[in-house]
mmCIF file of C-alpha atoms in Angstrom:
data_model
loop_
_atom_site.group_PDB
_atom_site.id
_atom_site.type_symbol
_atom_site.label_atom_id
_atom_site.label_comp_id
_atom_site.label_asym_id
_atom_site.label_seq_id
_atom_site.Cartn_x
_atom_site.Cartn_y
_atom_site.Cartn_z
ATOM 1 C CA UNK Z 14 148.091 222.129 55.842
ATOM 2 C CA UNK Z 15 151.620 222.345 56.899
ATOM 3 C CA UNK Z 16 154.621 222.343 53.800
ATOM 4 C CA UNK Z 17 154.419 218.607 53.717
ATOM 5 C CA UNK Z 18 151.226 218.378 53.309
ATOM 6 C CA UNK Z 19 149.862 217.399 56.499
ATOM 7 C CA UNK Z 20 146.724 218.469 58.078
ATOM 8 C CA UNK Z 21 147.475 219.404 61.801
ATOM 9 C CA UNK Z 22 143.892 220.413 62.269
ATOM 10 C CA UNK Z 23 141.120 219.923 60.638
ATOM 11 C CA UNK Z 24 138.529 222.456 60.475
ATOM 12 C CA UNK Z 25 134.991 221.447 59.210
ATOM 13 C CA UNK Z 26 133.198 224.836 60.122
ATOM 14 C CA UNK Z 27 130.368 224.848 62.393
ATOM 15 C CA UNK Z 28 131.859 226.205 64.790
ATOM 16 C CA UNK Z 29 128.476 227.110 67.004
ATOM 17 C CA UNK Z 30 128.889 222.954 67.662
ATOM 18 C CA UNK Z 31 131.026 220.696 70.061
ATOM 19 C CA UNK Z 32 131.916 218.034 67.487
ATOM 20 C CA UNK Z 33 132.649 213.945 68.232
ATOM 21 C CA UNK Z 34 134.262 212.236 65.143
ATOM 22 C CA UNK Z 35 131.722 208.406 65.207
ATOM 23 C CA UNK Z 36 134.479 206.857 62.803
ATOM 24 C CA UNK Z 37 135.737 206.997 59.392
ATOM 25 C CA UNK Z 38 133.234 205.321 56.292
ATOM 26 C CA UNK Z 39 135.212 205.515 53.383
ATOM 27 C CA UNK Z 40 139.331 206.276 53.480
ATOM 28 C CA UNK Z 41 138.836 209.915 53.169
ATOM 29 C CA UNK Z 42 135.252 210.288 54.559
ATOM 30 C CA UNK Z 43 134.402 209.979 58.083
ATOM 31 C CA UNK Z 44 130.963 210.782 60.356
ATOM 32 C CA UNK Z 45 130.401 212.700 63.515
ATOM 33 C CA UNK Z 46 128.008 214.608 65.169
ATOM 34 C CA UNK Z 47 127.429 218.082 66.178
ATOM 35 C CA UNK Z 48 125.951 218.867 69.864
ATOM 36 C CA UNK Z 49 124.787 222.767 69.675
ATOM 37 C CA UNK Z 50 124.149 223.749 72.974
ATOM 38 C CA UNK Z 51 122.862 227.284 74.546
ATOM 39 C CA UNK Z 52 122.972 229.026 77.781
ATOM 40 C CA UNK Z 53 125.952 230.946 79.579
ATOM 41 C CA UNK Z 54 128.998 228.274 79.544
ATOM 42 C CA UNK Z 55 128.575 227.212 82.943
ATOM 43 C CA UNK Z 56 124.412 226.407 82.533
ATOM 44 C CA UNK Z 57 124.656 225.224 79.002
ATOM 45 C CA UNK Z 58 122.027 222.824 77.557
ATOM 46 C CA UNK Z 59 121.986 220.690 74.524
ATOM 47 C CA UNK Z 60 119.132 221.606 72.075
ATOM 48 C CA UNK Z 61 120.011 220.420 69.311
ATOM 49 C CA UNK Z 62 122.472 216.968 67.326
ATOM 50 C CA UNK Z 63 123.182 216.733 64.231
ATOM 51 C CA UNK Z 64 125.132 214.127 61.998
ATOM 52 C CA UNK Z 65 127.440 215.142 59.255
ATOM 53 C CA UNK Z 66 129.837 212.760 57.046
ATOM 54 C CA UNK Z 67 132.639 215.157 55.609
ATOM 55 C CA UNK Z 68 135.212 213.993 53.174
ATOM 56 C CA UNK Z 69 138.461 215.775 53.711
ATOM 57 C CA UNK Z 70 139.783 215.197 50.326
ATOM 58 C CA UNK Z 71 136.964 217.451 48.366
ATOM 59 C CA UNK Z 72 136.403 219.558 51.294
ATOM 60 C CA UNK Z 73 132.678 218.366 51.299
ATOM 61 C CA UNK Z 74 130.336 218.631 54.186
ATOM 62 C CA UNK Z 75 126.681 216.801 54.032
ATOM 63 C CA UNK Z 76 124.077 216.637 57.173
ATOM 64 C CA UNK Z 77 122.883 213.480 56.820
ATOM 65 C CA UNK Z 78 120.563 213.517 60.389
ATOM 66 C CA UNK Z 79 119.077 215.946 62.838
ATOM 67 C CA UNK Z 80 117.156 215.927 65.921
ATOM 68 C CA UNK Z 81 116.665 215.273 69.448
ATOM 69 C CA UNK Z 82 115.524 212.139 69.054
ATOM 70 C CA UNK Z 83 117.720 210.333 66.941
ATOM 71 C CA UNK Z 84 121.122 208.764 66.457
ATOM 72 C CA UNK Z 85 123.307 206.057 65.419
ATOM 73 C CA UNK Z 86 124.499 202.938 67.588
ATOM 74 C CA UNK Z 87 126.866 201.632 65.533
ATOM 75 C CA UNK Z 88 129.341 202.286 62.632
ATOM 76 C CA UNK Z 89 130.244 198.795 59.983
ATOM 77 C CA UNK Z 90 134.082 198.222 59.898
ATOM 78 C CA UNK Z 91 133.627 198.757 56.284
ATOM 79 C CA UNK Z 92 132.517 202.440 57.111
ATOM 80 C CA UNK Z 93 129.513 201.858 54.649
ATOM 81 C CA UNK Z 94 126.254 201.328 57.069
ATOM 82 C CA UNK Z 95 125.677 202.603 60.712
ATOM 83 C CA UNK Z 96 122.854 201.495 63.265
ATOM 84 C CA UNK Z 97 120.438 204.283 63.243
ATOM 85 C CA UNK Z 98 117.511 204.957 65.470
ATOM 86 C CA UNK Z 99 114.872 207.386 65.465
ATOM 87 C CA UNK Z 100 112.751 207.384 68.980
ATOM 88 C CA UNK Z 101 109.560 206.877 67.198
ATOM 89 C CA UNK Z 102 110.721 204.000 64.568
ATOM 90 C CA UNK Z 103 113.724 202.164 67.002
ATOM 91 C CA UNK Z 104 117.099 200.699 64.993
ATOM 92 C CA UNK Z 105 117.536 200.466 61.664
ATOM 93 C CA UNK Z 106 120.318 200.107 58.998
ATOM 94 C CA UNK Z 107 121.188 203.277 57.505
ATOM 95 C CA UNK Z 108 123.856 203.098 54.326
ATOM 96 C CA UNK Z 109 125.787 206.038 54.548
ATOM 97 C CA UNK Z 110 126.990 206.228 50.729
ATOM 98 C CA UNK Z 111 123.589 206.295 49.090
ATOM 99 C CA UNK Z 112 121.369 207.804 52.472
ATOM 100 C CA UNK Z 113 119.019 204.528 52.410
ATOM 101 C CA UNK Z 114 117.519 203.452 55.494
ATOM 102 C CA UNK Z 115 116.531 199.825 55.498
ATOM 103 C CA UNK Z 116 112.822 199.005 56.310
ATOM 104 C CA UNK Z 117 113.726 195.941 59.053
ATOM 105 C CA UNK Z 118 113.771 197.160 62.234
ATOM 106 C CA UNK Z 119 116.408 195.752 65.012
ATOM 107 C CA UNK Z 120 115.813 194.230 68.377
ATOM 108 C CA UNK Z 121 116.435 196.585 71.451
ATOM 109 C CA UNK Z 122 120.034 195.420 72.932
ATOM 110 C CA UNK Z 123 123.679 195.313 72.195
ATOM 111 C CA UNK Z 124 124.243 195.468 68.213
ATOM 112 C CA UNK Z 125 127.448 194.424 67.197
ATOM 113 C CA UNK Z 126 128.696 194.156 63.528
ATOM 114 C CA UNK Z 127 130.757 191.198 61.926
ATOM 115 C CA UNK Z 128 134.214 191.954 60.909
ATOM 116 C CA UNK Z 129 133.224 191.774 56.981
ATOM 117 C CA UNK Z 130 130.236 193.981 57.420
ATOM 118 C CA UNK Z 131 127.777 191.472 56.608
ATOM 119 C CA UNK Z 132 126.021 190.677 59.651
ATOM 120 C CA UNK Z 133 125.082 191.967 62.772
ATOM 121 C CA UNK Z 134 124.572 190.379 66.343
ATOM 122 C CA UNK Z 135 121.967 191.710 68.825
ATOM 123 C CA UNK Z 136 122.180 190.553 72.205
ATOM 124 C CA UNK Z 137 118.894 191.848 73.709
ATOM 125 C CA UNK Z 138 117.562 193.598 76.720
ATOM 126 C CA UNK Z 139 116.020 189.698 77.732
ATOM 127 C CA UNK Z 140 119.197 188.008 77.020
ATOM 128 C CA UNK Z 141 118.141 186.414 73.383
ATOM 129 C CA UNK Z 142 120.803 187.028 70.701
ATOM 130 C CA UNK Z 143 119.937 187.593 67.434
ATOM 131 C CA UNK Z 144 121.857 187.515 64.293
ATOM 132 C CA UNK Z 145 120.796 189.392 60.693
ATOM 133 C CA UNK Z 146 122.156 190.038 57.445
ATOM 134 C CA UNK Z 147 123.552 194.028 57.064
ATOM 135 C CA UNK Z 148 120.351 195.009 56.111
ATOM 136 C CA UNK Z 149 118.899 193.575 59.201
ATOM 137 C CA UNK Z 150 117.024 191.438 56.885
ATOM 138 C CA UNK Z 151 116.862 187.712 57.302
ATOM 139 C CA UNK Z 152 116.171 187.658 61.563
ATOM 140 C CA UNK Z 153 117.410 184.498 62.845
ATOM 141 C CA UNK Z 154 117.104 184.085 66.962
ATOM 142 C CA UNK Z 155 120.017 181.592 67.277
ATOM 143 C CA UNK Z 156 120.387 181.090 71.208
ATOM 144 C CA UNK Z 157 117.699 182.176 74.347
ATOM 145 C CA UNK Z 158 120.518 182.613 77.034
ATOM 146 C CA UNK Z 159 117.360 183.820 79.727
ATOM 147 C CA UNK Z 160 120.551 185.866 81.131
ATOM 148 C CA UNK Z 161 120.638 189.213 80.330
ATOM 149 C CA UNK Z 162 124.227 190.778 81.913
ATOM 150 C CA UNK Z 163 126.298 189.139 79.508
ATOM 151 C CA UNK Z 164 129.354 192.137 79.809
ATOM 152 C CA UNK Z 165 131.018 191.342 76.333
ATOM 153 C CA UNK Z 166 129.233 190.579 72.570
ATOM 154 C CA UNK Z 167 132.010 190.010 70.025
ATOM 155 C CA UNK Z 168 132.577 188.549 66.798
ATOM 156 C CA UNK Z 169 135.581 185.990 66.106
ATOM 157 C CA UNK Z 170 137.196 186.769 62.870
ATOM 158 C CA UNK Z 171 135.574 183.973 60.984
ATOM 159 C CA UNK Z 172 132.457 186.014 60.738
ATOM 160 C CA UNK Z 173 130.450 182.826 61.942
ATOM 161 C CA UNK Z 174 130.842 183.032 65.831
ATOM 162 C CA UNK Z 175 130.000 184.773 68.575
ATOM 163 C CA UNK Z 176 131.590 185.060 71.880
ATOM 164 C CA UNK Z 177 129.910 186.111 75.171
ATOM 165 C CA UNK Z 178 132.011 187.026 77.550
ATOM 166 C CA UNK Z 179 130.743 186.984 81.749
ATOM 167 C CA UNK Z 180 127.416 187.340 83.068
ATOM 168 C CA UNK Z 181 125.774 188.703 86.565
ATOM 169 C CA UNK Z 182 124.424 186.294 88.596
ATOM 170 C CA UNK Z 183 122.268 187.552 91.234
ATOM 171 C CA UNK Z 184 124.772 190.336 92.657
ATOM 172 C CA UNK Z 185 127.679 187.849 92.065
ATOM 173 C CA UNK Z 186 129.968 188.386 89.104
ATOM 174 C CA UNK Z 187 130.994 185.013 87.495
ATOM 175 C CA UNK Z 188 133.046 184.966 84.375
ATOM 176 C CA UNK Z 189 131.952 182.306 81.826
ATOM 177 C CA UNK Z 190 132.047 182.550 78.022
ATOM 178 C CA UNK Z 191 129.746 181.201 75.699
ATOM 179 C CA UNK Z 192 130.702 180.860 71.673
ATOM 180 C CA UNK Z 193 127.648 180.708 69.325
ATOM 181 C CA UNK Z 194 127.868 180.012 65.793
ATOM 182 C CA UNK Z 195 125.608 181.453 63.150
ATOM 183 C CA UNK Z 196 123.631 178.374 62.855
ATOM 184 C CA UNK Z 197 122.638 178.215 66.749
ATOM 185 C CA UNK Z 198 125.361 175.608 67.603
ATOM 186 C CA UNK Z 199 126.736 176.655 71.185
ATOM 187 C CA UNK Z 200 129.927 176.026 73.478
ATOM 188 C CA UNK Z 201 129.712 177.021 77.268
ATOM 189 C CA UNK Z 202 133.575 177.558 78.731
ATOM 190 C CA UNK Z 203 132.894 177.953 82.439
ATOM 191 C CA UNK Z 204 136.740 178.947 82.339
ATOM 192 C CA UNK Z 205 138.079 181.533 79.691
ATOM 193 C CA UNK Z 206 140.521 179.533 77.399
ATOM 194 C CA UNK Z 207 143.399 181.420 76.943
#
């Protein structure tokens, strides 16, 4: 810390790891992972992730995943739950406070949170979106788009739509957005509204 009290750098330890902050969960906690690699620096290979929250108020540092084989997709905006797969289970909700993992398991695809944490989107690998409470309880397939390169999967602030944003046709890029609301109620723009 520097004489006003600033951290200039923050040092966690673990220093046999490259670490990547994933994003903060509470306002003084905040997850990343740790890639330990071996081999000479110039034929290095990864061998081992792990996943640490560390609060940098208490100085606290908890592993809270390890292994080749699994990760986490995505982090709430509240900071409290994070997308977490394993390569033999596939996606699930992990809350990062208490260490729960949530028995419903998520669609392969795009997973995108709402803005209030309380819902996520999955645009799947067929081009089906899906939308589910935090827990990923509650599965509700609310539009079959039968395209699958939609580029963008957003939420609009309300926490009630969804916007798709372009899709490949054929090798042919064509922009077109599509806004789906919760309830499967959809509006094609074949021009972006600005």
């Amino acid at each position: 810390k520097t004489s006003s009290g600033r951290v200039n750098k923050l040092d966690v330890g673990l220093e046999e790891c490259f670490k990547t902050p994933l994003g903060w969960i509470t306002p003084t906690k905040f997850l990343f992972h740790c890639d330990i690699s071996t081999g000479e620096t110039s034929k290095k290979f990864l061998t081992e992730v792990r996943y640490y929250t560390y609060d940098v108020l208490n100085d606290e540092l908890l592993e809270i995943a390890s292994g080749m084989d699994v990760g986490f997709d995505a982090l709430s905006p509240n900071g409290q739950y994070a997308i977490y797969y394993e390569k033999q289970n596939g996606s699930h909700v992990k809350d990062l406070l208490n260490g729960q993992i949530y028995p419903s398991p998520l669609p392969n695809g795009q997973k995108v949170w709402s803005h209030d944490s309380s819902k996520i989107a999955i645009f799947t690998d067929n081009g089906d979106i899906y939308v589910s409470n935090y827990d990923g309880s509650d599965q509700q397939k609310i539009y079959i788009s039968g395209t699958p390169g939609y580029l963008s999967l957003e939420w609009f602030p309300d926490n009630e739509h969804i916007a798709l944003v372009g899709y490949f046709d054929g090798n042919e890029e064509k922009t077109q957005m599509l806004v789906v609301s919760t309830d499967g109620e959809v509006i094609v723009y074949d021009q972006i509204p600005t």
